[in-house]
Amino acid sequence: MARRSIYLLLLAFAAPYLYDRYLAFSVILSNRPAAFQRKYNIKSHEVKFPTRIRNCEDVVLDEGMGLAILSCDPGRDKWNTVMGTFYPERLTENGGIYLYDYANPGLPDEEALKRITLKNFETDDFHPLGIEYEADTSTLYVVNHAQSGSVIEIFSLAPTAATATHIRTLKHPLIHTPNSIHALGDGKIFFTNDHFMRAAVSPLLSKIETFAGIPGGSIVYLDINKPDTAKTVARLPFANGIAMLNSTWLAVASSSKAGVYFFEVTPEYDLKSKGYIRTPSGVDNLSVDSKGKLVMAGHPFAPALMKISKDRANCVHESENEEERKACECGAPSWAAEWSSDGGIKEFYKGFHFCSSSMAVRDVSRGIGMVSGLYDKGLMVFRV
Ligand SMILES: *[C@@H]1O[C@H](CO)[C@@H](O)[C@H](O)[C@H]1NC(C)=O
Ligand SMILES: *[C@@H]1O[C@H](CO)[C@@H](O)[C@H](O)[C@H]1NC(C)=O
């Protein structure tokens, strides 16, 4: 009898946890290929620049100038510190930062998209992930998953010249598994670490952390002028995209919980929990449009994404060998949705026109939006 009550007690403690995991897995299950339901609540779309860019993880908009800044890394095929792909000996390509002038539809493609020249920055170890742009000070923050260790690179961007001058490399014990950055101005940032267990240390434990929903990810506050005052302000499972919803509320995506956490930011940059919402897809990155709506992109069916990250290690474009060519394919669905406190969640895209969506942004006044694809070629540009 004693043993039985211990089991019951354990079950009672575990029940909320098991239910939570059940909900997370049912999101994946309901998006399995046989049950997948497409959504197309956009006017039209087009995949631009497929021959010039691929594996773009992040897009940030400077709506004032009508420019999008993209972070793309073909090297992700062989080197992905989040998903645990490590083939440094096959790594031949560096990542790059691009500028897309989306406000002038008349421009020829070669002029509309420019690769930014990085000045004062000699490296063959550049693997950009999340980026953030502070327009007032022209500061560009870039999470660099360098082989020598993950850091945050800081550049000064000159958009008209399409150059970015490197200012400094930020290393810090709290920059552990950096993913996304949100700039608060004046050198102050919030950023997320996606995992406690780095895939570089143990790919298996890192995956267990993901699937068990262990809150090993974190949100860190850091002032680049006073790095020693940096602090961890919250922990959550697989912390990913981060964006301020308005002047006081912070939204942070959790890719493994399948949801978004909300916090109120105190004057000391501490966080007070304001609850969370579940999403019908794993959420990758977040942005906020000029109407104050949260725009999300993510991965409805995580197993497809994991398969790509595994296959890509063997991908050789235009290879004679069919297997090597097949390893370059991209079949993971994309998903984009918006959220507001009065409107709730509205999915506006779900489908296969574009693969492995990681970020969605929207310029409401120009009626244009973009979705980036972690493992796809080009950029999906849509009309709203
Ligand atoms: C996600 O988007 C935000 C802008 O909303 C950006 O600052 C951040 O670095 C991005 N992260 C990734 C991993 O793309
Ligand atoms: C920020 O957004 C939240 C959620 O919509 C809302 O409850 C809060 O009042 C907003 N705060 C401000 C200062 O607008």
CSV table of C-alpha atoms and ligand atoms in Angstrom, one decimal:
chain,number,residue,atom,x,y,z
A,1,MET,CA,0.0,0.0,0.0
A,2,ALA,CA,2.9,2.3,0.9
A,3,ARG,CA,4.4,1.8,-2.5
A,4,ARG,CA,1.2,2.4,-4.2
A,5,SER,CA,0.6,5.7,-2.5
A,6,ILE,CA,4.1,6.8,-3.4
A,7,TYR,CA,3.4,6.1,-7.1
A,8,LEU,CA,0.2,8.0,-6.8
A,9,LEU,CA,2.0,10.9,-5.1
A,10,LEU,CA,4.6,10.9,-7.8
A,11,LEU,CA,2.0,10.8,-10.5
A,12,ALA,CA,0.2,13.7,-8.9
A,13,PHE,CA,3.4,15.7,-9.0
A,14,ALA,CA,4.2,14.6,-12.5
A,15,ALA,CA,0.7,15.1,-13.9
A,16,PRO,CA,0.9,18.8,-14.8
A,17,TYR,CA,4.3,18.1,-16.3
A,18,LEU,CA,3.1,15.2,-18.4
A,19,TYR,CA,0.0,17.1,-19.5
A,20,ASP,CA,2.3,20.0,-20.6
A,21,ARG,CA,4.5,17.6,-22.6
A,22,TYR,CA,1.3,16.0,-24.0
A,23,LEU,CA,0.2,19.4,-25.3
A,24,ALA,CA,3.6,20.2,-26.8
A,25,PHE,CA,3.7,16.8,-28.6
A,26,SER,CA,0.1,17.1,-29.8
A,27,VAL,CA,1.1,20.3,-31.7
A,28,ILE,CA,3.7,18.2,-33.6
A,29,LEU,CA,1.3,15.4,-34.1
A,30,SER,CA,-1.5,17.5,-35.4
A,31,ASN,CA,0.9,18.9,-38.0
A,32,ARG,CA,2.2,15.6,-39.2
A,33,PRO,CA,2.1,15.3,-43.0
A,34,ALA,CA,-1.2,13.3,-43.1
A,35,ALA,CA,-3.1,15.8,-41.0
A,36,PHE,CA,-1.4,19.0,-42.1
A,37,GLN,CA,-3.8,21.9,-42.9
A,38,ARG,CA,-2.5,24.7,-45.0
A,39,LYS,CA,-3.3,28.4,-44.5
A,40,TYR,CA,-2.9,31.2,-46.9
A,41,ASN,CA,-4.3,34.4,-45.5
A,42,ILE,CA,-1.9,36.6,-47.5
A,43,LYS,CA,-2.6,38.3,-50.8
A,44,SER,CA,0.4,36.8,-52.7
A,45,HIS,CA,4.0,35.7,-52.3
A,46,GLU,CA,7.2,35.3,-54.2
A,47,VAL,CA,10.5,33.7,-53.2
A,48,LYS,CA,13.2,36.2,-54.1
A,49,PHE,CA,16.9,35.9,-54.6
A,50,PRO,CA,17.0,32.1,-54.5
A,51,THR,CA,20.4,32.0,-56.3
A,52,ARG,CA,22.1,34.6,-54.1
A,53,ILE,CA,21.2,33.8,-50.5
A,54,ARG,CA,20.3,30.7,-48.5
A,55,ASN,CA,19.9,29.6,-44.9
A,56,CYS,CA,18.7,33.0,-43.8
A,57,GLU,CA,17.7,32.8,-40.2
A,58,ASP,CA,16.9,36.4,-39.3
A,59,VAL,CA,15.4,39.6,-40.9
A,60,VAL,CA,15.1,42.9,-39.2
A,61,LEU,CA,13.4,45.9,-40.8
A,62,ASP,CA,14.3,49.5,-40.7
A,63,GLU,CA,10.9,50.8,-41.9
A,64,GLY,CA,12.1,54.4,-41.9
A,65,MET,CA,14.5,53.6,-44.7
A,66,GLY,CA,12.5,50.8,-46.2
A,67,LEU,CA,15.4,48.4,-45.7
A,68,ALA,CA,15.5,44.8,-44.5
A,69,ILE,CA,18.7,43.4,-42.9
A,70,LEU,CA,19.2,39.7,-43.4
A,71,SER,CA,21.5,37.2,-41.6
A,72,CYS,CA,22.3,34.2,-43.8
A,73,ASP,CA,24.7,31.4,-43.3
A,74,PRO,CA,25.2,28.6,-45.9
A,75,GLY,CA,27.7,27.2,-43.4
A,76,ARG,CA,24.7,26.2,-41.2
A,77,ASP,CA,24.5,23.0,-43.2
A,78,LYS,CA,27.7,21.8,-41.6
A,79,TRP,CA,27.8,23.8,-38.5
A,80,ASN,CA,24.7,24.4,-36.4
A,81,THR,CA,25.3,24.9,-32.7
A,82,VAL,CA,21.6,25.0,-31.9
A,83,MET,CA,20.6,21.7,-33.6
A,84,GLY,CA,23.9,20.0,-33.0
A,85,THR,CA,25.5,19.6,-36.5
A,86,PHE,CA,29.3,19.7,-36.2
A,87,TYR,CA,31.4,19.0,-39.3
A,88,PRO,CA,34.0,21.7,-39.2
A,89,GLU,CA,36.2,19.8,-41.7
A,90,ARG,CA,33.4,20.2,-44.3
A,91,LEU,CA,32.8,23.8,-43.5
A,92,THR,CA,33.8,26.0,-46.4
A,93,GLU,CA,31.5,28.9,-46.4
A,94,ASN,CA,31.2,31.9,-44.2
A,95,GLY,CA,27.9,33.6,-43.4
A,96,GLY,CA,27.0,37.1,-44.5
A,97,ILE,CA,24.8,40.0,-43.7
A,98,TYR,CA,22.6,41.5,-46.5
A,99,LEU,CA,20.6,44.6,-47.1
A,100,TYR,CA,17.4,44.4,-49.1
A,101,ASP,CA,15.8,47.6,-50.3
A,102,TYR,CA,12.2,46.4,-50.3
A,103,ALA,CA,10.6,49.9,-50.6
A,104,ASN,CA,11.6,50.3,-54.3
A,105,PRO,CA,10.0,47.4,-56.2
A,106,GLY,CA,11.3,48.8,-59.5
A,107,LEU,CA,14.9,48.1,-58.6
A,108,PRO,CA,16.6,45.3,-60.5
A,109,ASP,CA,17.4,42.3,-58.2
A,110,GLU,CA,21.2,42.9,-58.2
A,111,GLU,CA,20.7,46.4,-56.8
A,112,ALA,CA,17.8,45.5,-54.5
A,113,LEU,CA,19.9,43.0,-52.5
A,114,LYS,CA,23.4,43.8,-51.5
A,115,ARG,CA,25.9,41.9,-49.4
A,116,ILE,CA,27.2,44.1,-46.7
A,117,THR,CA,31.0,44.6,-46.7
A,118,LEU,CA,32.3,43.9,-43.2
A,119,LYS,CA,35.2,46.3,-42.4
A,120,ASN,CA,37.8,45.9,-39.8
A,121,PHE,CA,36.7,42.2,-39.5
A,122,GLU,CA,39.0,39.7,-41.0
A,123,THR,CA,37.7,36.2,-40.2
A,124,ASP,CA,36.7,33.0,-41.8
A,125,ASP,CA,34.8,32.0,-38.7
A,126,PHE,CA,31.6,34.1,-39.2
A,127,HIS,CA,28.3,32.2,-38.6
A,128,PRO,CA,25.6,34.8,-37.9
A,129,LEU,CA,22.3,33.8,-36.3
A,130,GLY,CA,20.2,36.4,-34.6
A,131,ILE,CA,20.8,40.1,-35.5
A,132,GLU,CA,19.4,43.3,-34.1
A,133,TYR,CA,19.6,46.8,-35.4
A,134,GLU,CA,19.4,50.0,-33.4
A,135,ALA,CA,18.6,52.6,-36.0
A,136,ASP,CA,19.2,55.7,-33.8
A,137,THR,CA,22.9,54.8,-33.3
A,138,SER,CA,23.3,52.6,-36.4
A,139,THR,CA,24.4,49.8,-34.2
A,140,LEU,CA,24.2,46.3,-35.6
A,141,TYR,CA,24.4,43.4,-33.1
A,142,VAL,CA,25.1,39.9,-34.5
A,143,VAL,CA,25.1,36.6,-32.7
A,144,ASN,CA,28.1,34.8,-34.1
A,145,HIS,CA,28.2,31.1,-33.6
A,146,ALA,CA,31.9,31.0,-34.3
A,147,GLN,CA,33.7,27.7,-34.1
A,148,SER,CA,36.0,29.3,-31.5
A,149,GLY,CA,32.9,30.0,-29.3
A,150,SER,CA,29.7,31.9,-29.5
A,151,VAL,CA,30.0,35.7,-29.2
A,152,ILE,CA,28.1,38.8,-29.9
A,153,GLU,CA,29.7,41.0,-32.6
A,154,ILE,CA,29.0,44.7,-32.7
A,155,PHE,CA,29.1,46.7,-35.9
A,156,SER,CA,28.4,50.2,-37.0
A,157,LEU,CA,26.2,50.0,-40.1
A,158,ALA,CA,26.3,52.5,-42.9
A,159,PRO,CA,23.3,51.5,-44.9
A,160,THR,CA,23.8,53.7,-48.0
A,161,ALA,CA,27.4,52.5,-48.4
A,162,ALA,CA,26.3,48.9,-47.5
A,163,THR,CA,29.2,48.6,-45.1
A,164,ALA,CA,29.4,47.6,-41.5
A,165,THR,CA,32.5,48.4,-39.4
A,166,HIS,CA,33.3,46.1,-36.6
A,167,ILE,CA,33.5,47.8,-33.3
A,168,ARG,CA,34.0,45.0,-30.8
A,169,THR,CA,33.5,41.3,-30.0
A,170,LEU,CA,31.5,40.7,-26.8
A,171,LYS,CA,32.4,37.6,-24.9
A,172,HIS,CA,30.9,36.9,-21.5
A,173,PRO,CA,30.2,33.9,-19.3
A,174,LEU,CA,26.5,34.6,-19.6
A,175,ILE,CA,26.8,34.5,-23.5
A,176,HIS,CA,26.5,30.8,-23.3
A,177,THR,CA,24.2,29.6,-26.2
A,178,PRO,CA,23.1,33.0,-27.6
A,179,ASN,CA,20.2,33.0,-30.0
A,180,SER,CA,18.3,36.3,-30.2
A,181,ILE,CA,19.0,39.9,-29.2
A,182,HIS,CA,16.6,42.7,-28.5
A,183,ALA,CA,18.3,46.2,-28.2
A,184,LEU,CA,16.8,48.6,-25.6
A,185,GLY,CA,19.0,51.5,-26.7
A,186,ASP,CA,22.1,53.1,-25.2
A,187,GLY,CA,24.0,49.8,-25.4
A,188,LYS,CA,21.5,47.9,-23.3
A,189,ILE,CA,20.3,44.6,-24.6
A,190,PHE,CA,18.2,41.6,-23.6
A,191,PHE,CA,19.3,38.3,-25.3
A,192,THR,CA,18.3,34.7,-25.0
A,193,ASN,CA,20.4,31.6,-24.5
A,194,ASP,CA,18.5,28.7,-26.1
A,195,HIS,CA,19.8,25.9,-24.0
A,196,PHE,CA,21.7,25.1,-20.8
A,197,MET,CA,23.2,22.0,-22.3
A,198,ARG,CA,25.2,23.0,-25.3
A,199,ALA,CA,24.9,20.7,-28.3
A,200,ALA,CA,28.6,21.0,-28.7
A,201,VAL,CA,29.1,19.4,-25.2
A,202,SER,CA,26.4,16.7,-25.6
A,203,PRO,CA,24.0,16.6,-28.6
A,204,LEU,CA,22.0,13.9,-26.8
A,205,LEU,CA,21.5,15.8,-23.5
A,206,SER,CA,20.8,19.0,-25.5
A,207,LYS,CA,18.0,17.1,-27.3
A,208,ILE,CA,16.7,15.6,-24.1
A,209,GLU,CA,16.6,19.2,-22.7
A,210,THR,CA,14.5,20.2,-25.7
A,211,PHE,CA,12.0,17.4,-25.7
A,212,ALA,CA,11.6,17.2,-21.9
A,213,GLY,CA,10.8,20.9,-21.9
A,214,ILE,CA,13.5,21.6,-19.2
A,215,PRO,CA,13.7,25.3,-18.6
A,216,GLY,CA,17.5,25.4,-19.4
A,217,GLY,CA,17.2,28.4,-21.7
A,218,SER,CA,17.6,31.9,-20.3
A,219,ILE,CA,17.0,35.6,-20.8
A,220,VAL,CA,20.0,37.8,-19.9
A,221,TYR,CA,20.2,41.6,-19.5
A,222,LEU,CA,23.5,43.1,-20.5
A,223,ASP,CA,24.8,46.6,-20.8
A,224,ILE,CA,27.7,46.6,-23.2
A,225,ASN,CA,29.3,49.5,-21.4
A,226,LYS,CA,29.1,47.7,-18.1
A,227,PRO,CA,29.3,44.0,-18.9
A,228,ASP,CA,30.1,43.0,-15.3
A,229,THR,CA,26.5,44.0,-14.3
A,230,ALA,CA,25.0,41.5,-16.7
A,231,LYS,CA,22.4,39.2,-15.1
A,232,THR,CA,20.1,36.3,-15.9
A,233,VAL,CA,16.6,37.6,-15.5
A,234,ALA,CA,14.4,34.5,-16.4
A,235,ARG,CA,14.7,30.9,-17.3
A,236,LEU,CA,12.5,29.0,-19.8
A,237,PRO,CA,12.6,26.0,-22.1
A,238,PHE,CA,14.3,26.6,-25.4
A,239,ALA,CA,14.3,30.4,-25.3
A,240,ASN,CA,14.3,31.7,-28.8
A,241,GLY,CA,13.0,34.9,-30.4
A,242,ILE,CA,12.8,38.0,-28.2
A,243,ALA,CA,11.0,41.3,-28.8
A,244,MET,CA,9.4,44.2,-26.8
A,245,LEU,CA,5.7,44.3,-27.5
A,246,ASN,CA,5.4,47.8,-26.2
A,247,SER,CA,7.3,50.0,-23.8
A,248,THR,CA,6.9,47.6,-20.8
A,249,TRP,CA,6.0,44.2,-22.1
A,250,LEU,CA,8.6,41.7,-23.3
A,251,ALA,CA,7.7,38.6,-25.4
A,252,VAL,CA,10.0,35.6,-25.6
A,253,ALA,CA,9.3,32.5,-27.7
A,254,SER,CA,9.9,29.0,-26.4
A,255,SER,CA,10.4,26.6,-29.2
A,256,SER,CA,9.9,23.5,-27.1
A,257,LYS,CA,7.0,24.6,-25.0
A,258,ALA,CA,5.4,25.7,-28.2
A,259,GLY,CA,4.4,29.1,-26.9
A,260,VAL,CA,5.3,32.7,-26.1
A,261,TYR,CA,6.1,34.0,-22.6
A,262,PHE,CA,5.3,37.5,-21.6
A,263,PHE,CA,7.1,39.6,-19.0
A,264,GLU,CA,6.8,43.1,-17.6
A,265,VAL,CA,10.2,44.9,-17.5
A,266,THR,CA,10.9,46.8,-14.3
A,267,PRO,CA,13.0,50.0,-14.2
A,268,GLU,CA,16.0,47.8,-13.1
A,269,TYR,CA,15.5,45.5,-16.1
A,270,ASP,CA,14.2,42.6,-14.0
A,271,LEU,CA,11.3,40.7,-15.4
A,272,LYS,CA,7.9,40.0,-13.8
A,273,SER,CA,6.0,37.1,-15.4
A,274,LYS,CA,2.8,38.0,-17.2
A,275,GLY,CA,1.9,34.4,-18.3
A,276,TYR,CA,2.2,32.8,-21.6
A,277,ILE,CA,0.2,31.6,-24.6
A,278,ARG,CA,0.3,28.3,-26.3
A,279,THR,CA,0.8,28.3,-30.0
A,280,PRO,CA,-0.3,25.7,-32.7
A,281,SER,CA,3.3,25.5,-33.8
A,282,GLY,CA,6.8,25.6,-32.4
A,283,VAL,CA,7.8,29.3,-32.4
A,284,ASP,CA,11.2,30.4,-33.6
A,285,ASN,CA,11.5,34.1,-33.9
A,286,LEU,CA,9.3,37.1,-33.1
A,287,SER,CA,8.8,40.6,-34.3
A,288,VAL,CA,6.4,43.4,-33.5
A,289,ASP,CA,4.8,45.4,-36.3
A,290,SER,CA,3.9,49.1,-36.2
A,291,LYS,CA,0.4,48.3,-35.1
A,292,GLY,CA,1.8,46.6,-32.0
A,293,LYS,CA,0.9,43.1,-33.2
A,294,LEU,CA,3.3,40.3,-32.4
A,295,VAL,CA,4.4,38.5,-35.5
A,296,MET,CA,5.7,34.9,-35.1
A,297,ALA,CA,7.3,32.4,-37.4
A,298,GLY,CA,8.1,28.8,-36.6
A,299,HIS,CA,8.2,25.1,-37.2
A,300,PRO,CA,4.9,23.2,-37.1
A,301,PHE,CA,6.6,19.9,-37.5
A,302,ALA,CA,9.9,19.7,-35.7
A,303,PRO,CA,10.8,16.2,-36.9
A,304,ALA,CA,11.1,17.4,-40.5
A,305,LEU,CA,13.4,20.2,-39.4
A,306,MET,CA,15.6,17.8,-37.5
A,307,LYS,CA,15.8,15.5,-40.5
A,308,ILE,CA,17.0,18.4,-42.6
A,309,SER,CA,19.7,19.5,-40.1
A,310,LYS,CA,20.9,15.9,-40.0
A,311,ASP,CA,20.9,15.3,-43.8
A,312,ARG,CA,22.5,18.6,-44.6
A,313,ALA,CA,25.8,17.5,-43.3
A,314,ASN,CA,26.1,15.4,-46.5
A,315,CYS,CA,24.7,17.9,-48.9
A,316,VAL,CA,26.8,18.8,-51.9
A,317,HIS,CA,25.0,21.1,-54.3
A,318,GLU,CA,25.1,20.0,-58.0
A,319,SER,CA,26.9,16.8,-57.0
A,320,GLU,CA,27.0,13.8,-59.4
A,321,ASN,CA,26.0,11.6,-56.6
A,322,GLU,CA,22.2,11.5,-56.1
A,323,GLU,CA,22.4,10.9,-52.4
A,324,GLU,CA,24.5,14.0,-51.9
A,325,ARG,CA,22.1,16.1,-54.0
A,326,LYS,CA,19.1,14.7,-52.1
A,327,ALA,CA,20.7,15.7,-48.8
A,328,CYS,CA,20.3,19.4,-49.9
A,329,GLU,CA,16.5,19.2,-50.2
A,330,CYS,CA,14.3,21.1,-47.9
A,331,GLY,CA,10.9,19.7,-47.0
A,332,ALA,CA,9.9,21.2,-43.6
A,333,PRO,CA,6.7,23.3,-43.6
A,334,SER,CA,6.6,27.0,-42.7
A,335,TRP,CA,4.3,28.8,-40.4
A,336,ALA,CA,3.6,32.4,-39.6
A,337,ALA,CA,1.0,34.0,-37.3
A,338,GLU,CA,0.1,37.1,-35.5
A,339,TRP,CA,-1.0,37.7,-31.9
A,340,SER,CA,-2.6,40.6,-30.1
A,341,SER,CA,-4.3,40.7,-26.7
A,342,ASP,CA,-7.7,41.4,-28.2
A,343,GLY,CA,-7.4,39.4,-31.4
A,344,GLY,CA,-5.6,36.3,-30.0
A,345,ILE,CA,-3.6,34.1,-32.4
A,346,LYS,CA,-4.3,34.3,-36.1
A,347,GLU,CA,-2.3,32.1,-38.4
A,348,PHE,CA,-1.7,33.8,-41.8
A,349,TYR,CA,0.6,31.3,-43.5
A,350,LYS,CA,1.1,27.6,-43.2
A,351,GLY,CA,2.4,25.6,-46.0
A,352,PHE,CA,5.3,24.3,-48.2
A,353,HIS,CA,5.9,27.1,-50.7
A,354,PHE,CA,8.9,28.0,-48.6
A,355,CYS,CA,10.8,25.8,-46.2
A,356,SER,CA,11.7,26.0,-42.5
A,357,SER,CA,10.5,29.5,-41.6
A,358,SER,CA,12.4,31.1,-38.8
A,359,MET,CA,11.3,34.7,-38.8
A,360,ALA,CA,8.4,36.8,-40.1
A,361,VAL,CA,8.3,40.6,-40.3
A,362,ARG,CA,5.7,43.0,-41.7
A,363,ASP,CA,5.8,46.6,-42.8
A,364,VAL,CA,2.1,47.3,-42.4
A,365,SER,CA,2.2,50.8,-44.0
A,366,ARG,CA,3.8,49.4,-47.2
A,367,GLY,CA,1.7,46.2,-47.1
A,368,ILE,CA,4.7,44.0,-47.4
A,369,GLY,CA,6.1,41.2,-45.3
A,370,MET,CA,9.0,38.7,-45.3
A,371,VAL,CA,9.6,35.2,-44.1
A,372,SER,CA,13.2,33.9,-43.7
A,373,GLY,CA,14.0,30.2,-44.0
A,374,LEU,CA,16.6,28.5,-41.8
A,375,TYR,CA,17.5,26.0,-44.5
A,376,ASP,CA,15.8,27.4,-47.7
A,377,LYS,CA,17.1,29.4,-50.6
A,378,GLY,CA,16.1,33.0,-51.0
A,379,LEU,CA,13.6,35.0,-49.0
A,380,MET,CA,9.8,34.7,-49.1
A,381,VAL,CA,8.3,38.2,-49.7
A,382,PHE,CA,4.5,38.5,-49.3
A,383,ARG,CA,1.8,41.1,-49.7
A,384,VAL,CA,-0.6,41.7,-46.9
B,1,LIG,C1,14.8,37.5,-33.7
B,1,LIG,O1,14.3,38.8,-34.1
B,1,LIG,C2,14.7,39.9,-33.3
B,1,LIG,C3,14.0,41.1,-33.8
B,1,LIG,O2,12.7,41.0,-33.5
B,1,LIG,C4,16.2,40.0,-33.4
B,1,LIG,O3,16.7,41.0,-32.6
B,1,LIG,C5,16.8,38.6,-33.0
B,1,LIG,O4,18.2,38.7,-33.0
B,1,LIG,C6,16.3,37.5,-33.8
B,1,LIG,N1,16.9,36.2,-33.5
B,1,LIG,C7,17.1,35.3,-34.3
B,1,LIG,C8,17.8,34.0,-33.7
B,1,LIG,O5,16.9,35.3,-35.5
B,2,LIG,C1,1.6,46.3,-23.4
B,2,LIG,O1,0.8,45.2,-23.9
B,2,LIG,C2,0.1,44.4,-23.0
B,2,LIG,C3,-0.5,43.2,-23.7
B,2,LIG,O2,-1.3,43.6,-24.8
B,2,LIG,C4,-0.9,45.3,-22.2
B,2,LIG,O3,-1.6,44.5,-21.3
B,2,LIG,C5,-0.2,46.4,-21.6
B,2,LIG,O4,-1.1,47.3,-21.0
B,2,LIG,C6,0.6,47.2,-22.6
B,2,LIG,N1,1.4,48.3,-22.0
B,2,LIG,C7,1.6,49.5,-22.5
B,2,LIG,C8,2.4,50.4,-21.7
B,2,LIG,O5,1.0,49.8,-23.5
